[in-house]
Amino acid sequence: MKVNIHNARFLLSGVKREHYPTTAMPEVAFVGRSNVGKSSLINKILNRKNFARVSATPGKTATINFYDIDEKLMLVDLPGYGYAAASKGERKSLSSVIGEYLTERKQLMQVILLVDSRHKPSQDDIKMLESIKSAGGMAVVIATKADKLSKKALEENLEMIIETLDLQDGDILFPFSTQSTDGVEIFWDYIYDYILYDEEEEGEDA
Ligand code: GTP
Ligand code: MG
């Protein structure tokens, strides 16, 4: 396992560009519907409990939260979209918070889309992935809450997600669960291979 986290710390929360940190390290941001499991995933990959705030009520994360990992990588937890119970005004303001960060942040290396492994990706998910790709990013998709499905149902749903999002060879899709470390390893392998290019972490053939 390549995971070698020495020092993860919450840096700051903000809603507009003046609040963003002045750091230069590469940023990887998580987007997806409210309640899909963005904050839970951050806690899991950092092996922390309640580091990023999680709740049974959707709409928990209303700010952009920056987590500094070893002063090498910034993980960015974004508010979720599509929270039906939010007012029109609230939804509009959240989507401009997300949009401003995604379009203006120079340090942003990759946006990772989270979708619930139990459900067909929504129109919002499809649009989000298109905008990630048109901004020059790769398609990197994580199917969350994999523990809620049988192995067979998960395989079928991953196929359905591939079709719905029109994923191609070379795109990245993997399942994730807070109940297992499988996805944690795949996540960090992805980070070392595509974001940090960390030679030292390559093992015996480095
Ligand atoms: P917003 O901040 O509202 O955008 O939500 P979020 O995407 O950050 O989701 P959050 O991490 O707060 O998780 C929402 C709910 O799903 C919580 O009750 C979590 O405990 C639950 N959850 C998240 N990931 C998993 C998982 O892998 N398995 C299971 N069983 N539950 C999960
Ligand atoms: Mg959250």
PDB file of C-alpha atoms and ligand atoms in Angstrom:
ATOM      1  CA  MET A   1       0.000   0.000   0.000  1.00  0.00           C
ATOM      2  CA  LYS A   2       1.353   3.371  -1.029  1.00  0.00           C
ATOM      3  CA  VAL A   3      -0.511   5.368   1.581  1.00  0.00           C
ATOM      4  CA  ASN A   4       1.987   7.386   3.506  1.00  0.00           C
ATOM      5  CA  ILE A   5       0.194  10.295   5.085  1.00  0.00           C
ATOM      6  CA  HIS A   6       2.233  12.146   7.629  1.00  0.00           C
ATOM      7  CA  ASN A   7       0.302  15.261   8.242  1.00  0.00           C
ATOM      8  CA  ALA A   8      -3.226  16.090   7.125  1.00  0.00           C
ATOM      9  CA  ARG A   9      -4.717  19.306   8.399  1.00  0.00           C
ATOM     10  CA  PHE A  10      -7.822  21.335   7.787  1.00  0.00           C
ATOM     11  CA  LEU A  11      -6.627  24.627   6.358  1.00  0.00           C
ATOM     12  CA  LEU A  12      -9.703  26.785   5.866  1.00  0.00           C
ATOM     13  CA  SER A  13     -13.281  27.123   4.637  1.00  0.00           C
ATOM     14  CA  GLY A  14     -14.453  29.728   2.203  1.00  0.00           C
ATOM     15  CA  VAL A  15     -17.141  30.585  -0.305  1.00  0.00           C
ATOM     16  CA  LYS A  16     -15.393  32.956  -2.710  1.00  0.00           C
ATOM     17  CA  ARG A  17     -12.048  33.494  -4.363  1.00  0.00           C
ATOM     18  CA  GLU A  18     -10.777  36.009  -1.782  1.00  0.00           C
ATOM     19  CA  HIS A  19     -11.041  33.227   0.810  1.00  0.00           C
ATOM     20  CA  TYR A  20      -9.051  30.604  -1.075  1.00  0.00           C
ATOM     21  CA  PRO A  21      -5.622  29.772   0.349  1.00  0.00           C
ATOM     22  CA  THR A  22      -2.600  31.374  -1.325  1.00  0.00           C
ATOM     23  CA  THR A  23      -0.821  28.010  -1.496  1.00  0.00           C
ATOM     24  CA  ALA A  24       0.649  26.711  -4.761  1.00  0.00           C
ATOM     25  CA  MET A  25       0.367  22.941  -4.223  1.00  0.00           C
ATOM     26  CA  PRO A  26      -1.787  20.896  -6.596  1.00  0.00           C
ATOM     27  CA  GLU A  27      -5.463  20.632  -5.685  1.00  0.00           C
ATOM     28  CA  VAL A  28      -7.844  17.727  -6.214  1.00  0.00           C
ATOM     29  CA  ALA A  29     -11.511  18.551  -5.667  1.00  0.00           C
ATOM     30  CA  PHE A  30     -14.503  16.293  -5.054  1.00  0.00           C
ATOM     31  CA  VAL A  31     -17.861  17.086  -6.613  1.00  0.00           C
ATOM     32  CA  GLY A  32     -21.186  15.291  -6.638  1.00  0.00           C
ATOM     33  CA  ARG A  33     -24.735  15.347  -5.434  1.00  0.00           C
ATOM     34  CA  SER A  34     -25.443  16.296  -1.905  1.00  0.00           C
ATOM     35  CA  ASN A  35     -25.229  13.219   0.342  1.00  0.00           C
ATOM     36  CA  VAL A  36     -23.221  11.148  -2.177  1.00  0.00           C
ATOM     37  CA  GLY A  37     -20.399  10.714   0.340  1.00  0.00           C
ATOM     38  CA  LYS A  38     -17.753  13.358  -0.497  1.00  0.00           C
ATOM     39  CA  SER A  39     -16.923  14.272   3.100  1.00  0.00           C
ATOM     40  CA  SER A  40     -17.048  10.608   4.179  1.00  0.00           C
ATOM     41  CA  LEU A  41     -14.573   9.707   1.436  1.00  0.00           C
ATOM     42  CA  ILE A  42     -12.156  12.404   2.596  1.00  0.00           C
ATOM     43  CA  ASN A  43     -12.329  11.068   6.147  1.00  0.00           C
ATOM     44  CA  LYS A  44     -11.783   7.520   4.946  1.00  0.00           C
ATOM     45  CA  ILE A  45      -8.800   8.201   2.696  1.00  0.00           C
ATOM     46  CA  LEU A  46      -7.175  10.163   5.522  1.00  0.00           C
ATOM     47  CA  ASN A  47      -8.116   7.531   8.093  1.00  0.00           C
ATOM     48  CA  ARG A  48      -9.778  10.187  10.255  1.00  0.00           C
ATOM     49  CA  LYS A  49     -13.164  10.289  11.887  1.00  0.00           C
ATOM     50  CA  ASN A  50     -15.205  13.465  11.467  1.00  0.00           C
ATOM     51  CA  PHE A  51     -12.311  15.419  10.012  1.00  0.00           C
ATOM     52  CA  ALA A  52     -14.527  16.538   7.132  1.00  0.00           C
ATOM     53  CA  ARG A  53     -18.051  17.050   8.449  1.00  0.00           C
ATOM     54  CA  VAL A  54     -20.528  14.296   7.625  1.00  0.00           C
ATOM     55  CA  SER A  55     -24.203  14.164   8.391  1.00  0.00           C
ATOM     56  CA  ALA A  56     -27.305  12.105   7.760  1.00  0.00           C
ATOM     57  CA  THR A  57     -28.966  15.324   6.575  1.00  0.00           C
ATOM     58  CA  PRO A  58     -27.934  16.332   3.058  1.00  0.00           C
ATOM     59  CA  GLY A  59     -26.513  19.774   2.456  1.00  0.00           C
ATOM     60  CA  LYS A  60     -24.006  19.520   5.268  1.00  0.00           C
ATOM     61  CA  THR A  61     -21.088  20.997   3.410  1.00  0.00           C
ATOM     62  CA  ALA A  62     -22.036  24.554   2.430  1.00  0.00           C
ATOM     63  CA  THR A  63     -18.514  25.928   2.022  1.00  0.00           C
ATOM     64  CA  ILE A  64     -15.389  24.956   0.128  1.00  0.00           C
ATOM     65  CA  ASN A  65     -13.108  23.206   2.594  1.00  0.00           C
ATOM     66  CA  PHE A  66      -9.384  22.903   1.972  1.00  0.00           C
ATOM     67  CA  TYR A  67      -7.364  20.060   3.488  1.00  0.00           C
ATOM     68  CA  ASP A  68      -3.594  20.294   3.298  1.00  0.00           C
ATOM     69  CA  ILE A  69      -1.895  16.910   2.969  1.00  0.00           C
ATOM     70  CA  ASP A  70       1.773  17.051   3.912  1.00  0.00           C
ATOM     71  CA  GLU A  71       2.093  20.436   2.227  1.00  0.00           C
ATOM     72  CA  LYS A  72       2.197  18.464  -1.026  1.00  0.00           C
ATOM     73  CA  LEU A  73      -1.422  18.068  -1.999  1.00  0.00           C
ATOM     74  CA  MET A  74      -4.637  19.935  -1.256  1.00  0.00           C
ATOM     75  CA  LEU A  75      -7.874  17.960  -1.089  1.00  0.00           C
ATOM     76  CA  VAL A  76     -10.920  20.140  -1.602  1.00  0.00           C
ATOM     77  CA  ASP A  77     -14.390  19.245  -0.318  1.00  0.00           C
ATOM     78  CA  LEU A  78     -17.069  21.103  -2.260  1.00  0.00           C
ATOM     79  CA  PRO A  79     -20.738  21.604  -1.384  1.00  0.00           C
ATOM     80  CA  GLY A  80     -23.036  19.048  -2.998  1.00  0.00           C
ATOM     81  CA  TYR A  81     -25.418  19.974  -5.797  1.00  0.00           C
ATOM     82  CA  GLY A  82     -28.976  18.900  -6.415  1.00  0.00           C
ATOM     83  CA  TYR A  83     -30.203  19.047  -2.836  1.00  0.00           C
ATOM     84  CA  ALA A  84     -33.933  19.053  -3.541  1.00  0.00           C
ATOM     85  CA  ALA A  85     -35.054  20.509  -0.223  1.00  0.00           C
ATOM     86  CA  ALA A  86     -32.841  23.587  -0.549  1.00  0.00           C
ATOM     87  CA  SER A  87     -34.560  26.780  -1.669  1.00  0.00           C
ATOM     88  CA  LYS A  88     -34.018  28.006  -5.216  1.00  0.00           C
ATOM     89  CA  GLY A  89     -31.894  30.871  -3.874  1.00  0.00           C
ATOM     90  CA  GLU A  90     -29.756  28.530  -1.755  1.00  0.00           C
ATOM     91  CA  ARG A  91     -29.206  26.212  -4.699  1.00  0.00           C
ATOM     92  CA  LYS A  92     -28.237  29.083  -6.947  1.00  0.00           C
ATOM     93  CA  SER A  93     -25.756  30.456  -4.442  1.00  0.00           C
ATOM     94  CA  LEU A  94     -24.182  27.011  -3.855  1.00  0.00           C
ATOM     95  CA  SER A  95     -23.829  26.433  -7.567  1.00  0.00           C
ATOM     96  CA  SER A  96     -22.061  29.769  -7.996  1.00  0.00           C
ATOM     97  CA  VAL A  97     -19.732  28.894  -5.084  1.00  0.00           C
ATOM     98  CA  ILE A  98     -18.838  25.636  -6.862  1.00  0.00           C
ATOM     99  CA  GLY A  99     -18.691  27.215 -10.329  1.00  0.00           C
ATOM    100  CA  GLU A 100     -16.365  30.037  -9.299  1.00  0.00           C
ATOM    101  CA  TYR A 101     -13.911  27.610  -7.711  1.00  0.00           C
ATOM    102  CA  LEU A 102     -13.974  25.197 -10.665  1.00  0.00           C
ATOM    103  CA  THR A 103     -13.476  27.847 -13.321  1.00  0.00           C
ATOM    104  CA  GLU A 104     -11.011  30.139 -11.568  1.00  0.00           C
ATOM    105  CA  ARG A 105      -8.732  28.038  -9.428  1.00  0.00           C
ATOM    106  CA  LYS A 106      -5.351  27.728 -11.166  1.00  0.00           C
ATOM    107  CA  GLN A 107      -4.020  25.167  -8.670  1.00  0.00           C
ATOM    108  CA  LEU A 108      -6.870  22.792  -9.496  1.00  0.00           C
ATOM    109  CA  MET A 109      -5.361  19.727 -11.193  1.00  0.00           C
ATOM    110  CA  GLN A 110      -8.340  17.385 -11.248  1.00  0.00           C
ATOM    111  CA  VAL A 111     -11.972  17.325 -10.278  1.00  0.00           C
ATOM    112  CA  ILE A 112     -13.189  13.899  -9.186  1.00  0.00           C
ATOM    113  CA  LEU A 113     -16.875  13.146  -9.683  1.00  0.00           C
ATOM    114  CA  LEU A 114     -18.605  11.025  -7.058  1.00  0.00           C
ATOM    115  CA  VAL A 115     -21.775   9.142  -7.961  1.00  0.00           C
ATOM    116  CA  ASP A 116     -23.839   6.816  -5.774  1.00  0.00           C
ATOM    117  CA  SER A 117     -23.179   3.241  -6.924  1.00  0.00           C
ATOM    118  CA  ARG A 118     -26.855   2.390  -6.372  1.00  0.00           C
ATOM    119  CA  HIS A 119     -28.262   4.983  -8.754  1.00  0.00           C
ATOM    120  CA  LYS A 120     -28.102   6.042 -12.361  1.00  0.00           C
ATOM    121  CA  PRO A 121     -26.037   9.238 -12.637  1.00  0.00           C
ATOM    122  CA  SER A 122     -28.244  12.334 -12.912  1.00  0.00           C
ATOM    123  CA  GLN A 123     -28.315  14.995 -15.635  1.00  0.00           C
ATOM    124  CA  ASP A 124     -26.329  17.194 -13.223  1.00  0.00           C
ATOM    125  CA  ASP A 125     -23.675  14.467 -12.972  1.00  0.00           C
ATOM    126  CA  ILE A 126     -23.501  14.133 -16.759  1.00  0.00           C
ATOM    127  CA  LYS A 127     -23.176  17.906 -17.166  1.00  0.00           C
ATOM    128  CA  MET A 128     -20.540  18.088 -14.443  1.00  0.00           C
ATOM    129  CA  LEU A 129     -18.409  15.403 -16.087  1.00  0.00           C
ATOM    130  CA  GLU A 130     -18.719  17.148 -19.442  1.00  0.00           C
ATOM    131  CA  SER A 131     -17.532  20.409 -17.941  1.00  0.00           C
ATOM    132  CA  ILE A 132     -14.595  18.647 -16.218  1.00  0.00           C
ATOM    133  CA  LYS A 133     -13.542  17.197 -19.573  1.00  0.00           C
ATOM    134  CA  SER A 134     -14.050  20.394 -21.515  1.00  0.00           C
ATOM    135  CA  ALA A 135     -11.832  22.175 -18.964  1.00  0.00           C
ATOM    136  CA  GLY A 136      -9.090  19.681 -19.889  1.00  0.00           C
ATOM    137  CA  GLY A 137      -9.475  17.232 -16.995  1.00  0.00           C
ATOM    138  CA  MET A 138      -9.634  13.455 -17.175  1.00  0.00           C
ATOM    139  CA  ALA A 139     -12.816  11.590 -16.403  1.00  0.00           C
ATOM    140  CA  VAL A 140     -12.203  10.294 -12.864  1.00  0.00           C
ATOM    141  CA  VAL A 141     -15.354   8.877 -11.293  1.00  0.00           C
ATOM    142  CA  ILE A 142     -15.820   7.193  -7.923  1.00  0.00           C
ATOM    143  CA  ALA A 143     -18.906   5.065  -7.251  1.00  0.00           C
ATOM    144  CA  THR A 144     -19.649   5.501  -3.543  1.00  0.00           C
ATOM    145  CA  LYS A 145     -21.474   3.413  -0.920  1.00  0.00           C
ATOM    146  CA  ALA A 146     -20.442   0.160  -2.640  1.00  0.00           C
ATOM    147  CA  ASP A 147     -21.135  -1.754   0.591  1.00  0.00           C
ATOM    148  CA  LYS A 148     -24.843  -1.197   0.033  1.00  0.00           C
ATOM    149  CA  LEU A 149     -24.861  -3.527  -2.994  1.00  0.00           C
ATOM    150  CA  SER A 150     -24.078  -7.199  -3.573  1.00  0.00           C
ATOM    151  CA  LYS A 151     -20.986  -7.919  -5.647  1.00  0.00           C
ATOM    152  CA  LYS A 152     -23.137  -8.795  -8.647  1.00  0.00           C
ATOM    153  CA  ALA A 153     -25.371  -5.734  -8.366  1.00  0.00           C
ATOM    154  CA  LEU A 154     -22.295  -3.542  -7.994  1.00  0.00           C
ATOM    155  CA  GLU A 155     -20.792  -4.964 -11.194  1.00  0.00           C
ATOM    156  CA  GLU A 156     -24.031  -4.353 -13.070  1.00  0.00           C
ATOM    157  CA  ASN A 157     -24.310  -0.827 -11.746  1.00  0.00           C
ATOM    158  CA  LEU A 158     -20.721  -0.006 -12.670  1.00  0.00           C
ATOM    159  CA  GLU A 159     -21.610  -0.992 -16.255  1.00  0.00           C
ATOM    160  CA  MET A 160     -24.698   1.216 -16.075  1.00  0.00           C
ATOM    161  CA  ILE A 161     -22.572   4.127 -14.806  1.00  0.00           C
ATOM    162  CA  ILE A 162     -20.044   3.595 -17.635  1.00  0.00           C
ATOM    163  CA  GLU A 163     -22.866   3.737 -20.166  1.00  0.00           C
ATOM    164  CA  THR A 164     -24.703   6.679 -18.644  1.00  0.00           C
ATOM    165  CA  LEU A 165     -21.570   8.794 -18.328  1.00  0.00           C
ATOM    166  CA  ASP A 166     -20.212   7.500 -21.653  1.00  0.00           C
ATOM    167  CA  LEU A 167     -16.870   6.534 -20.088  1.00  0.00           C
ATOM    168  CA  GLN A 168     -14.107   5.434 -22.466  1.00  0.00           C
ATOM    169  CA  ASP A 169     -10.891   3.424 -22.234  1.00  0.00           C
ATOM    170  CA  GLY A 170      -8.402   5.436 -20.210  1.00  0.00           C
ATOM    171  CA  ASP A 171     -11.089   7.048 -18.070  1.00  0.00           C
ATOM    172  CA  ILE A 172     -11.007   6.070 -14.405  1.00  0.00           C
ATOM    173  CA  LEU A 173     -13.919   4.537 -12.488  1.00  0.00           C
ATOM    174  CA  PHE A 174     -13.707   2.603  -9.254  1.00  0.00           C
ATOM    175  CA  PRO A 175     -16.031   1.691  -6.389  1.00  0.00           C
ATOM    176  CA  PHE A 176     -15.558   3.070  -2.900  1.00  0.00           C
ATOM    177  CA  SER A 177     -16.932   2.299   0.521  1.00  0.00           C
ATOM    178  CA  THR A 178     -16.281   3.644   3.974  1.00  0.00           C
ATOM    179  CA  GLN A 179     -16.560   0.010   5.099  1.00  0.00           C
ATOM    180  CA  SER A 180     -13.471  -1.194   3.211  1.00  0.00           C
ATOM    181  CA  THR A 181      -9.904  -0.079   2.459  1.00  0.00           C
ATOM    182  CA  ASP A 182      -9.983  -1.285  -1.195  1.00  0.00           C
ATOM    183  CA  GLY A 183     -11.003   2.072  -2.599  1.00  0.00           C
ATOM    184  CA  VAL A 184      -8.547   3.888  -0.334  1.00  0.00           C
ATOM    185  CA  GLU A 185      -5.628   2.088  -1.980  1.00  0.00           C
ATOM    186  CA  ILE A 186      -6.942   2.726  -5.482  1.00  0.00           C
ATOM    187  CA  PHE A 187      -7.425   6.388  -4.623  1.00  0.00           C
ATOM    188  CA  TRP A 188      -3.848   6.907  -3.415  1.00  0.00           C
ATOM    189  CA  ASP A 189      -2.419   4.920  -6.326  1.00  0.00           C
ATOM    190  CA  TYR A 190      -4.289   7.303  -8.614  1.00  0.00           C
ATOM    191  CA  ILE A 191      -2.919  10.348  -6.737  1.00  0.00           C
ATOM    192  CA  TYR A 192       0.678   9.134  -6.860  1.00  0.00           C
ATOM    193  CA  ASP A 193       0.426   8.136 -10.522  1.00  0.00           C
ATOM    194  CA  TYR A 194      -1.458  11.117 -11.926  1.00  0.00           C
ATOM    195  CA  ILE A 195      -1.086  14.052  -9.547  1.00  0.00           C
ATOM    196  CA  LEU A 196       2.106  13.749  -7.504  1.00  0.00           C
ATOM    197  CA  TYR A 197       4.202  11.537  -9.841  1.00  0.00           C
ATOM    198  CA  ASP A 198       5.857  10.225  -6.715  1.00  0.00           C
ATOM    199  CA  GLU A 199       8.787   8.042  -7.858  1.00  0.00           C
ATOM    200  CA  GLU A 200       9.784   7.076  -4.331  1.00  0.00           C
ATOM    201  CA  GLU A 201       6.417   5.474  -3.791  1.00  0.00           C
ATOM    202  CA  GLU A 202       6.756   3.166  -6.787  1.00  0.00           C
ATOM    203  CA  GLY A 203       8.206   0.187  -4.883  1.00  0.00           C
ATOM    204  CA  GLU A 204      10.879  -2.231  -6.107  1.00  0.00           C
ATOM    205  CA  ASP A 205      10.807  -1.224  -9.771  1.00  0.00           C
ATOM    206  CA  ALA A 206      11.333   2.495  -9.011  1.00  0.00           C
TER     207      ALA A 206
HETATM  208  P1  GTP B   1     -22.976  17.118   1.315  1.00  0.00           P
HETATM  209  O1  GTP B   1     -21.951  17.688   2.239  1.00  0.00           O
HETATM  210  O2  GTP B   1     -24.387  17.344   1.715  1.00  0.00           O
HETATM  211  O3  GTP B   1     -22.740  17.480  -0.111  1.00  0.00           O
HETATM  212  O4  GTP B   1     -22.840  15.477   1.414  1.00  0.00           O
HETATM  213  P2  GTP B   1     -21.556  14.590   1.192  1.00  0.00           P
HETATM  214  O5  GTP B   1     -21.433  14.229  -0.242  1.00  0.00           O
HETATM  215  O6  GTP B   1     -20.359  15.201   1.836  1.00  0.00           O
HETATM  216  O7  GTP B   1     -21.985  13.244   1.958  1.00  0.00           O
HETATM  217  P3  GTP B   1     -21.534  12.754   3.421  1.00  0.00           P
HETATM  218  O8  GTP B   1     -20.090  12.318   3.398  1.00  0.00           O
HETATM  219  O9  GTP B   1     -21.938  13.769   4.427  1.00  0.00           O
HETATM  220  O10 GTP B   1     -22.377  11.395   3.562  1.00  0.00           O
HETATM  221  C1  GTP B   1     -23.784  11.379   3.511  1.00  0.00           C
HETATM  222  C2  GTP B   1     -24.308  10.145   4.240  1.00  0.00           C
HETATM  223  O11 GTP B   1     -23.914   8.941   3.542  1.00  0.00           O
HETATM  224  C3  GTP B   1     -23.804   9.981   5.661  1.00  0.00           C
HETATM  225  O12 GTP B   1     -24.856   9.500   6.459  1.00  0.00           O
HETATM  226  C4  GTP B   1     -22.709   8.943   5.546  1.00  0.00           C
HETATM  227  O13 GTP B   1     -22.505   8.206   6.718  1.00  0.00           O
HETATM  228  C5  GTP B   1     -23.246   8.043   4.434  1.00  0.00           C
HETATM  229  N1  GTP B   1     -22.159   7.370   3.678  1.00  0.00           N
HETATM  230  C6  GTP B   1     -21.151   7.979   3.012  1.00  0.00           C
HETATM  231  N2  GTP B   1     -20.331   7.067   2.437  1.00  0.00           N
HETATM  232  C7  GTP B   1     -20.827   5.847   2.758  1.00  0.00           C
HETATM  233  C8  GTP B   1     -20.417   4.491   2.458  1.00  0.00           C
HETATM  234  O14 GTP B   1     -19.422   4.212   1.774  1.00  0.00           O
HETATM  235  N3  GTP B   1     -21.201   3.492   2.953  1.00  0.00           N
HETATM  236  C9  GTP B   1     -22.312   3.739   3.691  1.00  0.00           C
HETATM  237  N4  GTP B   1     -23.025   2.679   4.102  1.00  0.00           N
HETATM  238  N5  GTP B   1     -22.721   4.996   4.011  1.00  0.00           N
HETATM  239  C10 GTP B   1     -21.983   6.040   3.543  1.00  0.00           C
HETATM  240 MG    MG B   2     -20.062  17.050   2.597  1.00  0.00          MG
END
